[in-house]
CSV table of C-alpha atoms in Angstrom, one decimal:
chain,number,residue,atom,x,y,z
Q,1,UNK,CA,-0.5,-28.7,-8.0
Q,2,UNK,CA,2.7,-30.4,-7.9
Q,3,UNK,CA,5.6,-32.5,-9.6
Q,4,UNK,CA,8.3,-34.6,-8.7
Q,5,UNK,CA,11.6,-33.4,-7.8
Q,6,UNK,CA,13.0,-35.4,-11.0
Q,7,UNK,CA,10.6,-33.4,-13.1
Q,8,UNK,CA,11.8,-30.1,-11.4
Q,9,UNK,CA,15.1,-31.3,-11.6
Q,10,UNK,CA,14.8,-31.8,-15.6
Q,11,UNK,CA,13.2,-28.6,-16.2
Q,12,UNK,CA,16.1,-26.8,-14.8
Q,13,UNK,CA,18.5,-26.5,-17.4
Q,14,UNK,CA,22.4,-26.2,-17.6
Q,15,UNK,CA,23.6,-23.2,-15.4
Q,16,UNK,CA,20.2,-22.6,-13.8
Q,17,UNK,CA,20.2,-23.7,-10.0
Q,18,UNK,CA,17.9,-21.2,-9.3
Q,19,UNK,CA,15.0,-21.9,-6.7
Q,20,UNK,CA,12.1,-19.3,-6.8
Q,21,UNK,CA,10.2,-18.9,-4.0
Q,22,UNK,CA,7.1,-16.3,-3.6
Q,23,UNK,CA,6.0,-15.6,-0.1
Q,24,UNK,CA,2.5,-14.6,0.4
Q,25,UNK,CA,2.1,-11.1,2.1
Q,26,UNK,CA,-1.5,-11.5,2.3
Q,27,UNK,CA,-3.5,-10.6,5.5
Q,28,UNK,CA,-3.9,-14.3,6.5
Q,29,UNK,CA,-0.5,-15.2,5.6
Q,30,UNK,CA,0.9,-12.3,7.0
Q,31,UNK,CA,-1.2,-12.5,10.7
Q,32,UNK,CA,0.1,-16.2,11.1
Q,33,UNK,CA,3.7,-15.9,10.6
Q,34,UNK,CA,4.3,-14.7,7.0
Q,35,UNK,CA,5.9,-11.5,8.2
Q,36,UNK,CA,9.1,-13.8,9.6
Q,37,UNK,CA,9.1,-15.2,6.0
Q,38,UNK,CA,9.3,-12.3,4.3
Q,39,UNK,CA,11.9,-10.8,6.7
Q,40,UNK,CA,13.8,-14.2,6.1
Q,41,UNK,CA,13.4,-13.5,2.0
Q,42,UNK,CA,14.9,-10.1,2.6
Q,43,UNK,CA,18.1,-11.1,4.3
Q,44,UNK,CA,18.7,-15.0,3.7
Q,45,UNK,CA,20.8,-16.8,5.0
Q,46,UNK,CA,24.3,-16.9,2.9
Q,47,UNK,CA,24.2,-20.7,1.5
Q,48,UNK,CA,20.5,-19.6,0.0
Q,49,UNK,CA,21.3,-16.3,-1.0
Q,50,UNK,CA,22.6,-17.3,-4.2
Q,51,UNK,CA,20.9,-20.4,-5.2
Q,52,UNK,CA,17.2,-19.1,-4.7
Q,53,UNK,CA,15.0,-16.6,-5.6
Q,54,UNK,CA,13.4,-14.8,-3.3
Q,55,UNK,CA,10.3,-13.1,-4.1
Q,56,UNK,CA,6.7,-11.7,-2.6
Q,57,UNK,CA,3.1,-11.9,-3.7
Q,58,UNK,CA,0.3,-9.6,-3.0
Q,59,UNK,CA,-2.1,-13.3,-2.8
Q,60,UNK,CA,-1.3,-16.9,-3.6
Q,61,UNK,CA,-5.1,-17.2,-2.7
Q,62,UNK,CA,-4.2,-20.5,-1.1
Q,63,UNK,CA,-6.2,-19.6,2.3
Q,64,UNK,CA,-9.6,-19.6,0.4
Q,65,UNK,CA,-8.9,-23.2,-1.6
Q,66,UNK,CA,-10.3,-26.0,0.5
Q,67,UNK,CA,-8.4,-28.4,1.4
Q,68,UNK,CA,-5.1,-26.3,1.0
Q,69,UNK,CA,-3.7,-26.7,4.6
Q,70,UNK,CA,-3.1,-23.8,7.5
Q,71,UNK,CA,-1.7,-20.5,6.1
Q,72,UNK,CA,1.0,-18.9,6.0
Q,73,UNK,CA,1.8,-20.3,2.1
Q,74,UNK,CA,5.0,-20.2,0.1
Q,75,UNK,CA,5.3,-21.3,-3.1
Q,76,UNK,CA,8.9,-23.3,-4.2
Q,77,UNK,CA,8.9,-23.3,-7.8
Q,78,UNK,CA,5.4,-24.9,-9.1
Q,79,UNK,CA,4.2,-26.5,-5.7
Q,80,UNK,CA,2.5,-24.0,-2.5
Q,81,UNK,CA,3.3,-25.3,1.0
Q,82,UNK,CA,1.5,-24.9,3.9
Q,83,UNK,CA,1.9,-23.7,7.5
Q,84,UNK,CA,5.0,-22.9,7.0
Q,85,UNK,CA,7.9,-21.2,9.7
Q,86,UNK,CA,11.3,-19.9,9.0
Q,87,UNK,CA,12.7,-23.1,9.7
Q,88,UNK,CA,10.6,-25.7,8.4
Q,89,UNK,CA,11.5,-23.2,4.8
Q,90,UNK,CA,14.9,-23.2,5.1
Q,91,UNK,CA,14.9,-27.0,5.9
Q,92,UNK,CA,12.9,-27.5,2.3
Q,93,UNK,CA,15.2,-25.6,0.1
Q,94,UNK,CA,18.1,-26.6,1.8
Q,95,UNK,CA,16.6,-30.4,0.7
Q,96,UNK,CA,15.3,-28.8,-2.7
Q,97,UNK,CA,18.8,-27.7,-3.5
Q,98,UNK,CA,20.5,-30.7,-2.7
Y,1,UNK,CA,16.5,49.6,7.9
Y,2,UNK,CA,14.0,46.7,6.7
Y,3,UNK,CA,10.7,47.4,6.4
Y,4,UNK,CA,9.3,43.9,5.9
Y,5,UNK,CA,9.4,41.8,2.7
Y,6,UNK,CA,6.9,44.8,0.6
Y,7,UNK,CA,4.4,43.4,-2.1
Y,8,UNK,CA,6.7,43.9,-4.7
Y,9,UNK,CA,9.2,41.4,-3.2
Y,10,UNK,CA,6.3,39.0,-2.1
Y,11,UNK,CA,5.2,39.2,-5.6
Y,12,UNK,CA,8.1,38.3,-7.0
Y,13,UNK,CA,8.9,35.0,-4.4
Y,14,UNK,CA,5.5,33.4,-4.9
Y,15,UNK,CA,6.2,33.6,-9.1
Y,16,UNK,CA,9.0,32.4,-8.9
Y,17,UNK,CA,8.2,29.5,-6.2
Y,18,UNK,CA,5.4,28.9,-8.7
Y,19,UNK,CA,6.9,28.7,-12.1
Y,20,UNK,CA,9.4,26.4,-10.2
Y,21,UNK,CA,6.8,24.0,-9.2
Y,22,UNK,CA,3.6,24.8,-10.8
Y,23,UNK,CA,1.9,22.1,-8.7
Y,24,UNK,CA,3.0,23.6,-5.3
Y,25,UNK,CA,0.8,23.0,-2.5
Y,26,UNK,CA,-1.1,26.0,-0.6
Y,27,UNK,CA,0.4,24.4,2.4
Y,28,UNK,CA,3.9,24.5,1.2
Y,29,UNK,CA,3.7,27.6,-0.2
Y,30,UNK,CA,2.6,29.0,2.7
Y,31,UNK,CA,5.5,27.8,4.4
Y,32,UNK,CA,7.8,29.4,2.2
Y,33,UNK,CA,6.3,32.5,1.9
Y,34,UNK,CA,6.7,32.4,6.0
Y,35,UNK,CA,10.1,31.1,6.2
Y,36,UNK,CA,11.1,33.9,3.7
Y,37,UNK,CA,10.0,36.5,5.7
Y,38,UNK,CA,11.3,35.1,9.0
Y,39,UNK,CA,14.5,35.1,7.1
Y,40,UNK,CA,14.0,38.6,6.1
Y,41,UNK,CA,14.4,39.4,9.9
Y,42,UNK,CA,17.0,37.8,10.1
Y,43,UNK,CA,15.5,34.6,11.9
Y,44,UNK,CA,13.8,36.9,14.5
Y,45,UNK,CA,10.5,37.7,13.5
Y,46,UNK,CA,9.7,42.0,14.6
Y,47,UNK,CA,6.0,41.3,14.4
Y,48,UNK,CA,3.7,38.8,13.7
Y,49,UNK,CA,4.0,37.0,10.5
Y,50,UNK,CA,1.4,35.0,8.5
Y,51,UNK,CA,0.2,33.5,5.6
Y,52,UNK,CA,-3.2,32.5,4.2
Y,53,UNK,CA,-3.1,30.6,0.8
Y,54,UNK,CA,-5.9,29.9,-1.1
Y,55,UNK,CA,-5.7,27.6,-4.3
Y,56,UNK,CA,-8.0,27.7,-6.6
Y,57,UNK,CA,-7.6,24.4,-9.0
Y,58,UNK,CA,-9.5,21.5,-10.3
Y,59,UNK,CA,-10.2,19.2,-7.3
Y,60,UNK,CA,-7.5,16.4,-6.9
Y,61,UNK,CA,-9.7,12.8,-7.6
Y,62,UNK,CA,-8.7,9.6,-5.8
Y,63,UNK,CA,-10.6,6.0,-6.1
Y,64,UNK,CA,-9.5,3.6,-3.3
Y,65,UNK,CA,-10.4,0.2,-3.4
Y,66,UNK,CA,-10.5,-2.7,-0.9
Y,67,UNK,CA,-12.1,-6.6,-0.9
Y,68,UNK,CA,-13.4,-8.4,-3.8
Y,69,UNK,CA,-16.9,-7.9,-5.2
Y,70,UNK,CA,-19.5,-10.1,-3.2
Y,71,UNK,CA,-20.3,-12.0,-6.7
Y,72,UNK,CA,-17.0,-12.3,-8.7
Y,73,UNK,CA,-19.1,-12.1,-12.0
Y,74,UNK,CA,-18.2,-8.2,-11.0
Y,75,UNK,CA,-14.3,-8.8,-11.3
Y,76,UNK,CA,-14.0,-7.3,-14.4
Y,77,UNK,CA,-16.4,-4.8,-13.7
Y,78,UNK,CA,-14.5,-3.7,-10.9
Y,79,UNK,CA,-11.0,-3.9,-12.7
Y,80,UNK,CA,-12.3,-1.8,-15.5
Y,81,UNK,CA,-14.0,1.3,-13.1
Y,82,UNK,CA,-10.5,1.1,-11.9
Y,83,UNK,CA,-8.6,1.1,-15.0
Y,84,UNK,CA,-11.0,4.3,-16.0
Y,85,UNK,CA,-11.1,6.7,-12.9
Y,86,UNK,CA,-9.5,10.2,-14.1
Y,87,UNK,CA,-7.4,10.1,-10.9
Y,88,UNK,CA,-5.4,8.2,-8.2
Y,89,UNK,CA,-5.7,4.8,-8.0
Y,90,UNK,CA,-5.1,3.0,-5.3
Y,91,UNK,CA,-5.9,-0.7,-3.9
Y,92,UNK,CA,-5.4,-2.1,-0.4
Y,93,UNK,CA,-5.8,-5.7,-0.6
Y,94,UNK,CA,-4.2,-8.8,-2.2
Y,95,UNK,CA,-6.8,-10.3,-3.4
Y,96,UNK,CA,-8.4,-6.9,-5.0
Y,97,UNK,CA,-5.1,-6.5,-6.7
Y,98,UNK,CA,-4.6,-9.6,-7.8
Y,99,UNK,CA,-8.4,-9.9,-9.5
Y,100,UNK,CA,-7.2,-6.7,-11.1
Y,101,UNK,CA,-4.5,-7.7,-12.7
Y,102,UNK,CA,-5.6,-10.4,-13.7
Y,103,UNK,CA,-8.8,-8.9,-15.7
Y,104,UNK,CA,-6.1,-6.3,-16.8
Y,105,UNK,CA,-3.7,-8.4,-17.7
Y,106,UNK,CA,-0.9,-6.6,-15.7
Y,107,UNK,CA,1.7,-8.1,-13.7
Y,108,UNK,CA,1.7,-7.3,-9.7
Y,109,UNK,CA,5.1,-6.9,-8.5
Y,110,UNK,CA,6.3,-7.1,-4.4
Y,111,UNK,CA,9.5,-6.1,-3.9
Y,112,UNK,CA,10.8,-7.3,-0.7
Y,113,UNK,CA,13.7,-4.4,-0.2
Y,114,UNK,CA,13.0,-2.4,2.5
Y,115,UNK,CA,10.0,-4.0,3.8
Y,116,UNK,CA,10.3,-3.4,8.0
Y,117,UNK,CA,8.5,-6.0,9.5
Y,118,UNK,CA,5.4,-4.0,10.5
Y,119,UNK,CA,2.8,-4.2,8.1
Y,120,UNK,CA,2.8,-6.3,4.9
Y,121,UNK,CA,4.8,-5.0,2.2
Y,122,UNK,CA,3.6,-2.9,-0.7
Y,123,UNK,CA,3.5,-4.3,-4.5
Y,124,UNK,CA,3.3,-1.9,-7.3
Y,125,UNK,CA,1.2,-2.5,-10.9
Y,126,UNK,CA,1.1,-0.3,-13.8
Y,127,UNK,CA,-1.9,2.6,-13.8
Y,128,UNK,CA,-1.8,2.0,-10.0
Y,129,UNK,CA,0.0,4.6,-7.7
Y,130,UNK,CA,-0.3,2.3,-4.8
Y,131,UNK,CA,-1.1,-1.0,-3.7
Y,132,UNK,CA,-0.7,-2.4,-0.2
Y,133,UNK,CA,-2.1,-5.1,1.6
Y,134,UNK,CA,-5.9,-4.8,3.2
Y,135,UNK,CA,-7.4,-4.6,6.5
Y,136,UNK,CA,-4.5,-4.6,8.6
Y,137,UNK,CA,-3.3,-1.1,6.6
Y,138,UNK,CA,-6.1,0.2,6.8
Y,139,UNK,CA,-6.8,-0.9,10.4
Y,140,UNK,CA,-3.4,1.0,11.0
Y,141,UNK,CA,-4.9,4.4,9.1
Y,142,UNK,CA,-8.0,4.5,11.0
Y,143,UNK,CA,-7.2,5.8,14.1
Y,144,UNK,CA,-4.5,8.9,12.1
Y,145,UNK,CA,-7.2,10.1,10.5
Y,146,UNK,CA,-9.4,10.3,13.7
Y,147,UNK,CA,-6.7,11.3,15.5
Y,148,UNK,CA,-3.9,12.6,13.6
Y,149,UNK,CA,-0.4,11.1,12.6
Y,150,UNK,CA,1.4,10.2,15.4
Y,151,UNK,CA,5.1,11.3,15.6
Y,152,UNK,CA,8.2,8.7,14.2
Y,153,UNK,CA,5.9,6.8,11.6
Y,154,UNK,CA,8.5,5.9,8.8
Y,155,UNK,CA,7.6,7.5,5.5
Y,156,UNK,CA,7.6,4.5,3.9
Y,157,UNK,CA,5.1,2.4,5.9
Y,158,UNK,CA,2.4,1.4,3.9
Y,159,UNK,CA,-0.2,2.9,6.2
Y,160,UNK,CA,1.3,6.0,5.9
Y,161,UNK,CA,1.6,5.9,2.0
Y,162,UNK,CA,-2.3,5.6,2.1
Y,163,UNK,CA,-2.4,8.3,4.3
Y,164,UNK,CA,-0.5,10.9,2.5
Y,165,UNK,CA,-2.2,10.2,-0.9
Y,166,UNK,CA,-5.9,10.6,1.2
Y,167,UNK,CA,-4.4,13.9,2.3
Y,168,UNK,CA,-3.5,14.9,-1.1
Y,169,UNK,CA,-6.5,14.2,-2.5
Y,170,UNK,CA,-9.8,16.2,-2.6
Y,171,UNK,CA,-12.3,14.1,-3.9
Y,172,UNK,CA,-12.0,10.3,-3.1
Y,173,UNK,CA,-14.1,7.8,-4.1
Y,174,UNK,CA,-14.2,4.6,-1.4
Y,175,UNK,CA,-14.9,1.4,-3.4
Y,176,UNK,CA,-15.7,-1.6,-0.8
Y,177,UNK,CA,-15.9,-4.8,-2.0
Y,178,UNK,CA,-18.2,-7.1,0.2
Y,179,UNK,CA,-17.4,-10.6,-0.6
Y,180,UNK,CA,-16.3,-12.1,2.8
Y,181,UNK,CA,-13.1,-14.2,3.1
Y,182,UNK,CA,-13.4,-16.8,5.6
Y,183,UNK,CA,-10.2,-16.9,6.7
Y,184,UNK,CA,-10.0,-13.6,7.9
Y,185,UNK,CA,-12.4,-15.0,10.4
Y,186,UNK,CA,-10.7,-18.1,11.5
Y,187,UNK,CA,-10.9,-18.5,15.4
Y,188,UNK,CA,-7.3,-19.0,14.8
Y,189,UNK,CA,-6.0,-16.0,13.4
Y,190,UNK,CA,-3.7,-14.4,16.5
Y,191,UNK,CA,-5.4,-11.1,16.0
Y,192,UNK,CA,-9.1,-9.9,15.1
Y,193,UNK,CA,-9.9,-8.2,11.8
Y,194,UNK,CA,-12.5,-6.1,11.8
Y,195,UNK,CA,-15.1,-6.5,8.7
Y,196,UNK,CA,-13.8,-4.5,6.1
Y,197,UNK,CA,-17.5,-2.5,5.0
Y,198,UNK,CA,-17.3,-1.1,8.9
Y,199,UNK,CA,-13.9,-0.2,8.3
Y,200,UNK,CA,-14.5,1.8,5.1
Y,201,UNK,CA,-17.4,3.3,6.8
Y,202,UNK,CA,-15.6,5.0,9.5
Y,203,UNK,CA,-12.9,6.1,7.2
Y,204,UNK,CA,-15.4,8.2,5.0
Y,205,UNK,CA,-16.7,9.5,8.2
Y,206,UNK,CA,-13.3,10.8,8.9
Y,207,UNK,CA,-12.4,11.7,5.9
Y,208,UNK,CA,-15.5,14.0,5.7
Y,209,UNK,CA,-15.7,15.6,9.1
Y,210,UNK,CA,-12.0,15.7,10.1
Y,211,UNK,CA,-10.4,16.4,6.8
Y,212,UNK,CA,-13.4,18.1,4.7
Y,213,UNK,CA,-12.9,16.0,2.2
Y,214,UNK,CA,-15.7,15.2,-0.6
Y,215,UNK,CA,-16.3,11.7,-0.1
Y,216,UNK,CA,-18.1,8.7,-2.5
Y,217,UNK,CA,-18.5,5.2,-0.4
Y,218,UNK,CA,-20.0,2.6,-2.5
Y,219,UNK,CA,-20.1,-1.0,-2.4
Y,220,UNK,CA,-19.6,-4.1,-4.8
């Protein structure tokens, strides 16, 4: 599921710039790359410390829905993205945030 | 001249150690009783020195479980076994923990402080004393309990969490749940995960001739 940025941008109210995103520390997840997530989540980088939410989740479940994509999953607010890599995450909040 | 500790001083330690923690471990107190009397020589034993403990108590339960049930009608069968066991409880695996707290309506929660990189990080749920991830922790366990612990393992590590409640524990009750996730068998996967009902197999068989434990497998 997922909804446009305006949408996102409207449901954030006044003083709440906050990003959340929930890393998967499943098995799958973990095995293909989510364990350089997490490690990212735990010491971000100082432009994102502040403006996101950085958080970890036992299963997103993503890697049994068809269709879903390649794990490891993160989920930005109310979307889930696929095969994703330190970068390719930094480079979608950064864009997020902006 | 010293004599040794004497009954009446031994008698006296091990109250005291017990009043002070009632729960104390026949292996601990042991250890004290040993390191008192070392002392009592002034840090050079005279003679041999020894200490049997025996501890009579009600046997410590502990229910681990690990995988989904093979038909998810079972979910809330599983959740609620969980939610009753008179002892430890304990679940390796994301997707067994999230089913849980789902049909319990409880809220998972995964901390990132700390985590170091080596195994997936641990989450923690109400009426749970310890949730970790699956097959890769208990991959890691398999071999300490065959073999031992090895030396420099970080208290913390999930593994070892697992490990140290197993130990603790008396009676432990294996829960397996058989439903197979497909991913875990992707061609793709950098590493090979071993099917989780062999894995829990060869734990109880560890558990039961290494560690005398009393041991319950069964599977949903």
């Amino acid at each position: 599921m997922s909804i446009s940025r305006n949408e996102a941008e409207e449901r954030k109210g006044p003083g709440e710039p906050k990003v959340s995103v929930t890393i998967c520390a499943g098995t799958t997840c973990y095995v293909m790359g989510g364990a350089d997530l997490l490690m990212l989540a735990e010491n971000p980088p100082a432009d994102l410390a502040d403006r996101v939410e950085w958080s970890g989740c036992a299963c997103l479940g993503s890697c049994r829905e068809e269709g879903a994509g390649r794990a490891p999953f993160v989920r930005i607010g109310e979307r889930v993205i696929s095969r994703v890599d330190p970068e390719s995450l930094l480079k979608e909040l950064r864009d997020e945030l902006r | 001249m010293a004599l040794g500790l004497g009954g009446e001083e031994l008698r006296r330690l091990v109250h005291g150690l017990v009043e002070k923690e009632p729960d104390i471990s026949a292996r601990m107190l042991a250890r004290r009783i040993v390191q008192k009397a070392h002392r009592h020589d002034g840090e050079r034993a005279r003679d041999d020195i020894s200490a049997g403990v025996i501890y009579f108590r009600q046997p410590r339960r502990l229910i681990l479980a690990t995988g989904p049930p093979f038909h998810p009608e079972r979910d809330r069968e599983l959740a609620e076994r969980l939610a009753a066991f008179p002892g430890r409880r304990i679940i390796c695996g994301g997707t067994t923990a999230s089913l849980v707290a789902r049909e319990l309506g409880r809220r998972i929660e995964t901390p990132l402080k700390g985590f170091s990189g080596d195994l997936p990080p641990v989450s923690s749920m109400e009426g749970f004393h310890l949730i970790t991830e699956g097959i890769l922790t208990l991959g890691r366990l398999s071999p300490w309990l065959a073999q031992g612990l090895p030396e420099g393992v970080p208290r913390d590590n999930p593994a070892r969490q697992v490990y140290r409640a197993l130990q603790e524990s008396d009676q432990i009750t294996l829960l397996a749940g058989t439903r197979i996730n497909e991913a875990h068998q992707d061609p793709n996967l950098p590493v090979e995960l071993e099917i989780r009902r062999n894995m829990v197999k060869r734990l109880a068989e560890d558990l039961k001739g290494r560690h005398l434990k009393e041991v319950t497998v069964e599977y949903i």
